[in-house]
Tab-separated table of C-alpha atoms in Angstrom:
chain	number	residue	atom	x	y	z
A	1	MET	CA	26.939	14.286	0.969
A	2	HIS	CA	26.397	15.212	-2.669
A	3	LEU	CA	25.042	12.637	-5.113
A	4	LEU	CA	24.436	12.974	-8.852
A	5	LEU	CA	22.010	10.691	-10.696
A	6	LYS	CA	23.126	11.001	-14.294
A	7	GLY	CA	21.247	10.485	-17.530
A	8	GLY	CA	17.973	8.998	-16.289
A	9	ARG	CA	14.376	9.518	-17.385
A	10	ILE	CA	13.030	11.725	-14.613
A	11	VAL	CA	9.295	11.279	-14.108
A	12	ASP	CA	7.635	13.397	-11.431
A	13	PRO	CA	3.822	13.403	-11.703
A	14	SER	CA	3.569	16.084	-9.003
A	15	GLN	CA	5.250	18.571	-11.372
A	16	ASN	CA	3.973	17.057	-14.625
A	17	LEU	CA	7.641	16.422	-15.405
A	18	ASP	CA	8.950	13.776	-17.801
A	19	THR	CA	12.435	14.496	-19.097
A	20	ILE	CA	15.843	12.964	-19.701
A	21	GLY	CA	18.537	14.524	-17.564
A	22	ASN	CA	20.437	14.645	-14.316
A	23	LEU	CA	19.247	14.950	-10.756
A	24	LEU	CA	21.525	16.521	-8.170
A	25	ILE	CA	21.224	15.859	-4.446
A	26	LYS	CA	22.898	18.103	-1.904
A	27	ASN	CA	22.920	17.400	1.812
A	28	GLY	CA	19.857	15.185	1.571
A	29	LYS	CA	17.802	17.656	-0.478
A	30	ILE	CA	17.025	17.823	-4.173
A	31	ALA	CA	19.256	20.562	-5.564
A	32	GLY	CA	18.712	20.420	-9.320
A	33	ILE	CA	16.869	18.618	-12.127
A	34	GLY	CA	17.380	18.459	-15.868
A	35	GLN	CA	20.610	19.491	-17.565
A	36	VAL	CA	22.194	20.287	-14.212
A	37	GLU	CA	25.841	19.362	-13.790
A	38	SER	CA	27.800	18.800	-10.656
A	39	GLY	CA	29.631	22.159	-11.038
A	40	ASP	CA	31.577	23.120	-7.989
A	41	LEU	CA	29.668	20.701	-5.773
A	42	LYS	CA	32.046	17.861	-6.631
A	43	PRO	CA	29.644	15.080	-5.651
A	44	GLU	CA	31.191	12.281	-3.682
A	45	GLN	CA	29.135	9.854	-5.736
A	46	VAL	CA	27.851	9.733	-9.318
A	47	GLU	CA	25.357	7.075	-10.378
A	48	ASP	CA	24.855	6.477	-14.100
A	49	VAL	CA	21.122	5.785	-14.419
A	50	THR	CA	20.935	5.900	-18.217
A	51	GLY	CA	17.975	3.821	-19.373
A	52	LYS	CA	16.444	3.888	-15.895
A	53	VAL	CA	13.416	5.796	-14.603
A	54	VAL	CA	13.844	8.209	-11.692
A	55	VAL	CA	10.635	8.840	-9.718
A	56	PRO	CA	9.793	10.307	-6.316
A	57	GLY	CA	10.254	7.785	-3.520
A	58	LEU	CA	7.416	5.297	-3.547
A	59	ILE	CA	4.892	5.523	-0.696
A	60	ASP	CA	2.868	2.507	0.398
A	61	MET	CA	-0.049	3.697	2.508
A	62	HIS	CA	-1.286	0.225	3.487
A	63	VAL	CA	1.148	-2.238	5.072
A	64	HIS	CA	1.226	-4.466	8.132
A	65	LEU	CA	4.517	-4.328	10.025
A	66	ARG	CA	3.169	-6.602	12.822
A	67	GLU	CA	5.266	-4.994	15.582
A	68	PRO	CA	4.459	-4.875	18.457
A	69	GLY	CA	3.095	-8.316	19.154
A	70	PHE	CA	3.504	-10.429	16.040
A	71	GLU	CA	7.226	-10.163	15.383
A	72	TYR	CA	7.359	-13.806	14.299
A	73	LYS	CA	5.533	-12.715	11.120
A	74	GLU	CA	7.315	-9.400	10.586
A	75	ASP	CA	8.822	-6.593	12.594
A	76	ILE	CA	9.670	-3.005	11.838
A	77	THR	CA	13.223	-3.983	10.870
A	78	THR	CA	12.315	-6.729	8.400
A	79	GLY	CA	9.346	-4.737	7.108
A	80	SER	CA	11.607	-1.738	6.504
A	81	TYR	CA	14.104	-3.957	4.685
A	82	ALA	CA	11.311	-5.351	2.485
A	83	ALA	CA	10.101	-1.840	1.751
A	84	ALA	CA	13.566	-0.567	0.852
A	85	ALA	CA	14.232	-3.569	-1.401
A	86	GLY	CA	10.874	-3.002	-3.082
A	87	GLY	CA	11.648	0.633	-3.853
A	88	PHE	CA	9.516	2.190	-1.114
A	89	THR	CA	10.902	5.117	0.835
A	90	ALA	CA	7.860	5.410	3.110
A	91	VAL	CA	5.138	3.129	4.446
A	92	ALA	CA	2.030	3.684	6.561
A	93	CYS	CA	1.344	0.776	8.897
A	94	MET	CA	-2.037	-0.514	10.027
A	95	PRO	CA	-2.962	-0.687	13.731
A	96	ASN	CA	-3.745	-4.424	14.037
A	97	THR	CA	-0.788	-5.075	16.328
A	98	ASN	CA	-0.742	-6.501	19.857
A	99	PRO	CA	-1.419	-4.321	21.724
A	100	VAL	CA	-3.544	-2.612	19.115
A	101	ALA	CA	-2.261	0.787	18.052
A	102	ASP	CA	-5.162	2.526	19.768
A	103	THR	CA	-3.185	4.732	22.170
A	104	ARG	CA	-0.562	7.414	21.850
A	105	SER	CA	2.007	5.223	23.602
A	106	VAL	CA	1.803	2.527	20.901
A	107	ILE	CA	1.964	5.146	18.145
A	108	GLU	CA	5.083	6.631	19.748
A	109	PHE	CA	6.601	3.170	20.205
A	110	ILE	CA	6.250	2.476	16.474
A	111	LEU	CA	7.849	5.806	15.616
A	112	CYS	CA	10.721	5.158	18.045
A	113	ARG	CA	11.380	1.717	16.605
A	114	ALA	CA	11.303	3.095	13.062
A	115	ASP	CA	13.854	5.729	14.071
A	116	GLU	CA	16.084	3.032	15.561
A	117	VAL	CA	15.913	1.008	12.338
A	118	GLY	CA	16.542	4.186	10.359
A	119	LEU	CA	15.748	2.970	6.853
A	120	VAL	CA	12.406	4.076	5.413
A	121	LYS	CA	9.889	6.564	6.776
A	122	VAL	CA	7.189	4.858	8.844
A	123	TYR	CA	3.829	6.547	9.420
A	124	PRO	CA	1.546	4.840	11.955
A	125	ILE	CA	-2.194	4.565	11.407
A	126	GLY	CA	-4.189	4.589	14.651
A	127	ALA	CA	-7.282	2.534	15.425
A	128	LEU	CA	-10.720	4.122	15.248
A	129	THR	CA	-12.046	2.157	18.232
A	130	LYS	CA	-10.455	0.681	21.315
A	131	GLU	CA	-8.873	-2.684	20.499
A	132	MET	CA	-10.615	-2.395	17.124
A	133	LYS	CA	-13.697	-3.942	18.730
A	134	GLY	CA	-16.094	-1.456	17.167
A	135	GLU	CA	-17.588	-0.570	20.535
A	136	GLU	CA	-15.918	2.587	21.887
A	137	MET	CA	-14.050	5.364	20.119
A	138	ALA	CA	-10.278	5.302	20.638
A	139	GLU	CA	-8.280	8.359	21.729
A	140	ILE	CA	-7.996	9.657	18.198
A	141	GLY	CA	-6.977	13.227	19.033
A	142	ASP	CA	-4.230	12.055	21.366
A	143	MET	CA	-2.866	9.630	18.770
A	144	LEU	CA	-2.943	12.350	16.137
A	145	GLU	CA	-0.777	14.533	18.371
A	146	GLY	CA	1.506	11.539	18.935
A	147	GLY	CA	2.178	11.112	15.224
A	148	ALA	CA	-0.629	9.027	13.693
A	149	VAL	CA	-1.410	10.113	10.127
A	150	ALA	CA	-4.810	8.450	9.634
A	151	PHE	CA	-7.252	6.150	11.418
A	152	SER	CA	-8.728	2.763	10.598
A	153	ASP	CA	-10.003	-0.402	12.225
A	154	ASP	CA	-8.387	-2.239	9.308
A	155	ALA	CA	-9.892	-5.698	8.759
A	156	PHE	CA	-12.271	-5.277	11.704
A	157	PRO	CA	-14.680	-2.835	10.055
A	158	LEU	CA	-17.217	-0.995	12.160
A	159	GLN	CA	-20.583	-2.621	11.629
A	160	ASN	CA	-22.431	-0.083	13.800
A	161	SER	CA	-23.403	2.795	11.488
A	162	GLY	CA	-24.117	5.152	14.385
A	163	LEU	CA	-20.639	4.694	15.838
A	164	MET	CA	-19.136	4.999	12.370
A	165	ARG	CA	-20.897	8.322	11.963
A	166	ARG	CA	-19.514	9.580	15.278
A	167	VAL	CA	-15.907	8.650	14.511
A	168	MET	CA	-16.208	10.188	11.064
A	169	ASP	CA	-17.678	13.357	12.579
A	170	TYR	CA	-14.752	13.500	14.995
A	171	CYS	CA	-12.133	12.850	12.314
A	172	ALA	CA	-13.764	15.485	10.083
A	173	MET	CA	-13.363	17.992	12.906
A	174	LEU	CA	-9.672	17.034	13.137
A	175	ASN	CA	-9.317	17.035	9.326
A	176	THR	CA	-7.706	13.580	9.424
A	177	PRO	CA	-8.519	10.741	7.029
A	178	VAL	CA	-10.537	7.654	7.900
A	179	ILE	CA	-9.468	4.512	6.039
A	180	THR	CA	-12.115	1.816	5.745
A	181	HIS	CA	-11.889	-1.869	4.957
A	182	CYS	CA	-15.397	-2.309	3.562
A	183	GLU	CA	-17.020	-5.586	4.554
A	184	ASP	CA	-20.468	-6.449	5.861
A	185	LEU	CA	-19.505	-9.298	8.157
A	186	SER	CA	-23.036	-10.714	8.194
A	187	LEU	CA	-22.753	-11.241	4.438
A	188	SER	CA	-19.174	-12.463	4.255
A	189	ASP	CA	-20.077	-14.798	7.132
A	190	GLU	CA	-16.628	-16.363	7.455
A	191	GLY	CA	-16.469	-17.066	3.737
A	192	LEU	CA	-13.163	-18.225	2.296
A	193	MET	CA	-13.039	-16.918	-1.283
A	194	ASN	CA	-15.065	-15.054	-3.879
A	195	GLU	CA	-18.594	-16.425	-4.205
A	196	GLY	CA	-19.303	-17.901	-7.638
A	197	ILE	CA	-18.896	-20.925	-9.848
A	198	THR	CA	-15.279	-21.454	-8.783
A	199	SER	CA	-16.138	-21.495	-5.075
A	200	THR	CA	-18.934	-23.968	-5.792
A	201	ILE	CA	-16.594	-26.264	-7.741
A	202	LEU	CA	-13.978	-26.106	-4.997
A	203	GLY	CA	-16.501	-26.581	-2.218
A	204	LEU	CA	-15.309	-23.463	-0.423
A	205	LYS	CA	-17.745	-21.067	1.207
A	206	GLY	CA	-17.992	-17.889	-0.843
A	207	ILE	CA	-18.027	-14.176	-0.068
A	208	PRO	CA	-20.386	-12.216	-2.342
A	209	SER	CA	-19.215	-8.975	-3.915
A	210	GLU	CA	-22.097	-7.299	-2.145
A	211	ALA	CA	-20.363	-7.833	1.221
A	212	GLU	CA	-17.874	-5.183	0.083
A	213	GLU	CA	-20.205	-3.025	-1.980
A	214	ILE	CA	-22.874	-2.537	0.687
A	215	MET	CA	-20.273	-1.123	3.073
A	216	VAL	CA	-18.734	1.013	0.343
A	217	ALA	CA	-22.186	2.487	-0.268
A	218	ARG	CA	-22.822	3.030	3.452
A	219	ASN	CA	-19.486	4.694	4.022
A	220	ILE	CA	-19.950	6.944	0.990
A	221	MET	CA	-23.267	8.097	2.421
A	222	LEU	CA	-21.688	8.718	5.815
A	223	ALA	CA	-18.905	10.693	4.149
A	224	ARG	CA	-21.566	12.828	2.492
A	225	LEU	CA	-23.249	13.306	5.874
A	226	THR	CA	-20.115	14.120	7.868
A	227	ASN	CA	-17.818	15.606	5.170
A	228	CYS	CA	-15.140	13.303	6.554
A	229	LYS	CA	-12.045	12.587	4.435
A	230	LEU	CA	-12.950	8.981	3.620
A	231	HIS	CA	-10.404	6.688	1.988
A	232	ILE	CA	-11.670	3.262	0.924
A	233	ALA	CA	-9.033	0.544	1.159
A	234	HIS	CA	-8.244	-2.233	-1.317
A	235	VAL	CA	-11.188	-1.920	-3.723
A	236	SER	CA	-11.757	-5.276	-5.430
A	237	THR	CA	-15.100	-5.351	-7.267
A	238	ARG	CA	-16.725	-3.733	-10.301
A	239	GLY	CA	-19.643	-2.628	-8.143
A	240	SER	CA	-17.339	-0.802	-5.722
A	241	VAL	CA	-15.592	1.001	-8.578
A	242	GLU	CA	-18.952	2.118	-9.972
A	243	LEU	CA	-20.179	3.336	-6.573
A	244	ILE	CA	-17.002	5.345	-5.982
A	245	ARG	CA	-17.033	6.758	-9.504
A	246	HIS	CA	-20.615	7.978	-9.026
A	247	ALA	CA	-19.807	9.403	-5.581
A	248	LYS	CA	-16.885	11.387	-6.969
A	249	GLU	CA	-19.053	12.709	-9.797
A	250	THR	CA	-21.477	14.061	-7.199
A	251	GLY	CA	-18.701	15.823	-5.290
A	252	ILE	CA	-18.392	13.604	-2.222
A	253	ASN	CA	-15.006	13.923	-0.535
A	254	ILE	CA	-13.579	10.413	-0.938
A	255	THR	CA	-10.473	8.675	-2.238
A	256	CYS	CA	-9.686	5.002	-2.657
A	257	GLU	CA	-6.955	2.498	-3.354
A	258	THR	CA	-6.535	-0.903	-4.897
A	259	CYS	CA	-3.642	-3.357	-4.667
A	260	PRO	CA	-1.580	-5.148	-7.354
A	261	GLN	CA	-3.232	-8.486	-6.559
A	262	TYR	CA	-6.623	-7.097	-7.593
A	263	PHE	CA	-5.452	-6.160	-11.094
A	264	SER	CA	-3.072	-9.120	-11.519
A	265	LEU	CA	-4.852	-12.221	-10.210
A	266	THR	CA	-8.320	-13.723	-10.300
A	267	GLU	CA	-10.119	-16.271	-8.145
A	268	GLU	CA	-8.585	-18.947	-10.393
A	269	ALA	CA	-5.430	-18.619	-8.260
A	270	VAL	CA	-7.340	-20.421	-5.503
A	271	ARG	CA	-7.999	-23.517	-7.622
A	272	ARG	CA	-4.980	-25.325	-6.216
A	273	TYR	CA	-6.191	-24.546	-2.686
A	274	ASP	CA	-3.106	-22.394	-2.347
A	275	THR	CA	-3.562	-20.661	0.993
A	276	ASN	CA	-1.210	-17.915	-0.201
A	277	ALA	CA	-4.040	-16.856	-2.514
A	278	LYS	CA	-6.438	-16.542	0.427
A	279	ILE	CA	-6.734	-12.814	0.979
A	280	ASN	CA	-9.384	-10.384	2.210
A	281	PRO	CA	-11.091	-8.990	0.178
A	282	PRO	CA	-10.812	-12.197	-1.846
A	283	LEU	CA	-9.468	-12.417	-5.375
A	284	ARG	CA	-12.367	-11.743	-7.733
A	285	THR	CA	-13.354	-12.490	-11.335
A	286	ALA	CA	-11.785	-11.438	-14.631
A	287	ASP	CA	-14.590	-8.893	-15.028
A	288	ASP	CA	-13.701	-7.334	-11.673
A	289	VAL	CA	-10.036	-7.178	-12.687
A	290	ALA	CA	-11.056	-5.352	-15.876
A	291	ALA	CA	-13.124	-2.898	-13.806
A	292	ILE	CA	-10.197	-2.224	-11.473
A	293	LYS	CA	-8.003	-1.386	-14.465
A	294	GLU	CA	-10.725	0.894	-15.852
A	295	GLY	CA	-10.977	2.622	-12.476
A	296	LEU	CA	-7.237	3.141	-12.332
A	297	ALA	CA	-7.156	4.549	-15.861
A	298	ASP	CA	-10.025	7.022	-15.469
A	299	GLY	CA	-8.904	8.283	-12.050
A	300	THR	CA	-11.661	6.701	-9.990
A	301	ILE	CA	-8.983	4.765	-8.097
A	302	ASP	CA	-6.453	7.224	-6.700
A	303	VAL	CA	-3.801	5.049	-5.077
A	304	ILE	CA	-1.981	1.752	-5.551
A	305	ALA	CA	-1.061	0.261	-2.159
A	306	THR	CA	0.099	-3.258	-1.378
A	307	ASP	CA	-1.804	-4.399	1.731
A	308	HIS	CA	1.476	-6.167	2.570
A	309	ALA	CA	0.221	-8.790	5.035
A	310	PRO	CA	2.942	-11.178	6.220
A	311	HIS	CA	2.061	-14.503	7.844
A	312	ALA	CA	4.358	-17.237	9.121
A	313	ILE	CA	4.862	-20.377	7.032
A	314	GLU	CA	3.245	-22.601	9.652
A	315	GLU	CA	0.149	-20.410	9.615
A	316	LYS	CA	-0.269	-20.716	5.853
A	317	GLU	CA	0.745	-24.371	5.486
A	318	THR	CA	-2.518	-25.629	6.896
A	319	GLU	CA	-6.107	-26.271	5.831
A	320	PHE	CA	-7.534	-23.549	3.616
A	321	ALA	CA	-10.377	-22.910	6.025
A	322	ILE	CA	-8.179	-22.022	8.987
A	323	ALA	CA	-5.285	-20.277	7.211
A	324	PRO	CA	-5.168	-16.509	7.829
A	325	SER	CA	-5.892	-14.135	4.956
A	326	GLY	CA	-3.185	-12.030	3.372
A	327	MET	CA	-0.119	-11.998	1.145
A	328	VAL	CA	3.123	-10.045	1.162
A	329	GLY	CA	3.465	-7.374	-1.494
A	330	LEU	CA	6.222	-4.851	-0.894
A	331	GLU	CA	8.821	-6.646	-3.000
A	332	THR	CA	6.637	-7.476	-6.002
A	333	ALA	CA	4.590	-4.270	-6.367
A	334	VAL	CA	6.800	-2.437	-8.870
A	335	GLY	CA	7.091	-5.510	-11.084
A	336	LEU	CA	3.338	-6.090	-11.088
A	337	VAL	CA	2.547	-2.444	-11.840
A	338	ILE	CA	4.881	-2.369	-14.846
A	339	THR	CA	3.989	-5.874	-16.064
A	340	GLU	CA	0.214	-5.627	-15.673
A	341	LEU	CA	-0.467	-1.918	-16.179
A	342	VAL	CA	2.359	-0.052	-17.916
A	343	LYS	CA	3.577	-2.613	-20.471
A	344	PRO	CA	0.065	-3.498	-21.725
A	345	GLY	CA	-0.758	0.222	-22.025
A	346	GLU	CA	-3.428	0.305	-19.333
A	347	LEU	CA	-1.657	3.227	-17.604
A	348	SER	CA	1.173	5.512	-18.601
A	349	LEU	CA	4.334	5.298	-16.532
A	350	ALA	CA	3.592	8.722	-15.026
A	351	ASN	CA	-0.006	7.863	-14.163
A	352	ALA	CA	0.970	4.540	-12.602
A	353	PHE	CA	3.649	6.045	-10.380
A	354	MET	CA	1.535	9.059	-9.476
A	355	LYS	CA	-0.661	6.519	-7.689
A	356	MET	CA	2.365	5.338	-5.693
A	357	THR	CA	3.884	8.764	-4.938
A	358	ALA	CA	1.963	12.043	-5.076
A	359	ALA	CA	-1.485	10.492	-4.613
A	360	PRO	CA	-0.838	8.625	-1.314
A	361	ALA	CA	1.124	11.644	-0.028
A	362	LYS	CA	-1.908	13.832	-0.691
A	363	VAL	CA	-4.330	11.412	0.989
A	364	LEU	CA	-2.167	11.212	4.126
A	365	GLY	CA	-1.171	14.873	4.113
A	366	LEU	CA	2.546	14.111	3.806
A	367	ASP	CA	5.173	16.529	2.542
A	368	ALA	CA	6.458	13.863	0.155
A	369	GLY	CA	5.882	12.262	-3.222
A	370	THR	CA	7.668	14.945	-5.229
A	371	LEU	CA	11.057	15.800	-6.725
A	372	GLU	CA	10.658	19.530	-6.190
A	373	ILE	CA	13.920	21.368	-5.590
A	374	GLY	CA	14.533	21.843	-1.886
A	375	LYS	CA	12.438	18.842	-0.835
A	376	PRO	CA	13.965	15.802	0.914
A	377	ALA	CA	15.696	13.561	-1.613
A	378	ASN	CA	13.472	10.496	-1.309
A	379	ILE	CA	13.842	8.820	-4.688
A	380	THR	CA	13.298	5.492	-6.399
A	381	VAL	CA	15.199	4.477	-9.528
A	382	ILE	CA	13.566	1.753	-11.601
A	383	ASP	CA	14.780	-0.406	-14.463
A	384	PRO	CA	11.552	-0.743	-16.491
A	385	GLU	CA	12.894	-3.381	-18.879
A	386	VAL	CA	14.608	-6.001	-16.742
A	387	GLU	CA	12.838	-9.352	-16.499
A	388	TRP	CA	12.933	-11.392	-13.319
A	389	ILE	CA	11.276	-14.374	-11.673
A	390	VAL	CA	9.594	-14.044	-8.280
A	391	ASP	CA	11.541	-16.107	-5.748
A	392	PRO	CA	10.077	-15.701	-2.243
A	393	SER	CA	13.184	-17.221	-0.661
A	394	LYS	CA	14.986	-14.001	-1.593
A	395	PHE	CA	12.422	-11.722	0.055
A	396	HIS	CA	13.653	-9.512	2.865
A	397	SER	CA	10.284	-9.805	4.559
A	398	ARG	CA	10.299	-12.333	7.386
A	399	SER	CA	7.306	-13.989	5.727
A	400	LYS	CA	7.184	-15.476	2.237
A	401	ASN	CA	3.432	-15.864	1.691
A	402	THR	CA	2.818	-15.024	-1.949
A	403	PRO	CA	0.929	-16.869	-4.697
A	404	LEU	CA	3.295	-15.281	-7.237
A	405	LYS	CA	6.184	-17.723	-6.809
A	406	GLY	CA	7.723	-18.443	-10.208
A	407	LYS	CA	5.861	-15.639	-12.001
A	408	LYS	CA	7.897	-13.671	-14.551
A	409	LEU	CA	7.707	-9.912	-14.063
A	410	VAL	CA	9.155	-6.929	-15.891
A	411	GLY	CA	10.511	-3.935	-13.998
A	412	LEU	CA	12.562	-3.721	-10.855
A	413	PRO	CA	13.695	-1.007	-8.431
A	414	VAL	CA	17.462	-0.665	-8.672
A	415	LEU	CA	18.089	2.208	-6.246
A	416	THR	CA	16.133	3.356	-3.192
A	417	ILE	CA	17.264	6.678	-1.768
A	418	VAL	CA	16.072	8.201	1.532
A	419	ASP	CA	17.169	11.712	2.527
A	420	GLY	CA	19.860	11.575	-0.124
A	421	LYS	CA	21.358	8.286	1.040
A	422	ILE	CA	21.223	5.096	-1.014
A	423	ILE	CA	19.656	2.455	1.234
A	424	ALA	CA	19.041	-0.301	-1.320
A	425	ARG	CA	20.629	-1.310	-4.610
A	426	ASN	CA	19.273	-4.019	-6.912
A	427	GLN	CA	16.918	-5.204	-4.137
A	428	GLU	CA	19.746	-5.560	-1.641
A	429	VAL	CA	19.650	-3.317	1.425
A	430	ILE	CA	23.026	-1.653	1.857
A	431	ALA	CA	22.430	0.991	4.522
């Protein structure tokens, strides 16, 4: 199968490439970039992408596919469809399934199911401790051999610093990344939203920023001690950004991510007691949002992930106190990045999409996130000018929990290509 993408703006941060031209795909591999023509290849398909942006396939290194165990929220099929529609060619899924992804057999099950679905690449993340209880180290080496790409206890962060040191020592020996949700549970203390004036007005128990920042600081110090490849998930506060910036300046081996919700929304989204705005870490203040944008611009924050966290309607349509935390994000990420970062000039197009392509590939050690000739043709084509309104009823995800309903966004993925095959067009999955 030969495919020619004709006349697009090709932006590949991994090669510092930004040019108008053609991109030729041959037998699932990238065969030419620039002024290349089809020549004797006689491509079966030519796509005119004039006015569109062609980037390496987007990689989301923080999603929840919920299978096995919670298929009523999402499964690998619906999660893959949501990813493809959102422009993602690869996702890394967190281990908070049932059973927990803390053994090689669960890791291999996820990989088998992803192969059966056959849409986007799925990379499982294994648990650090058995059942994510924070008591006993999981079989990390065995899971690594089975196909896990990183390890995390996700939203059940290890509170025991001694155990955290041991797992980081072990992962450093295996040269595999540890991803940490940073939260001191004794400080968050079952809080419901960001602690401040708004939480007081609403009468909702607050979570102080320090609940995140104390654990960021601890994990940075443990990374310095163990030389582990630490990746801090979904950074949400100014204090966390400043701690990570200082750690990087001193040469500590860490990376971090944030999510579109943390540079697009503030705690004000909770004012209507909308449970779809209940997420963990919670939505913060306007000052925190400004700090997240600063951290993205100066390189402190390496990656933009979504923390796509589907929940069933009946779970969210309940009292704020008992609703689970999380929102879906795969199908709104591109629009939020262009609307909130690129259009206002906070980030260049290349810098923004580096954080969704080459940067997550580097953190996870994937041979992806590039348009280099000879590499697998995993590509996303984006219309950066089209305006659209978020309508959750059109999501491919089984769950619709988003506080963005009705929001106008700019920018939309129009083609998602995996191994040279178009799997989604204009947010419709066609594979």
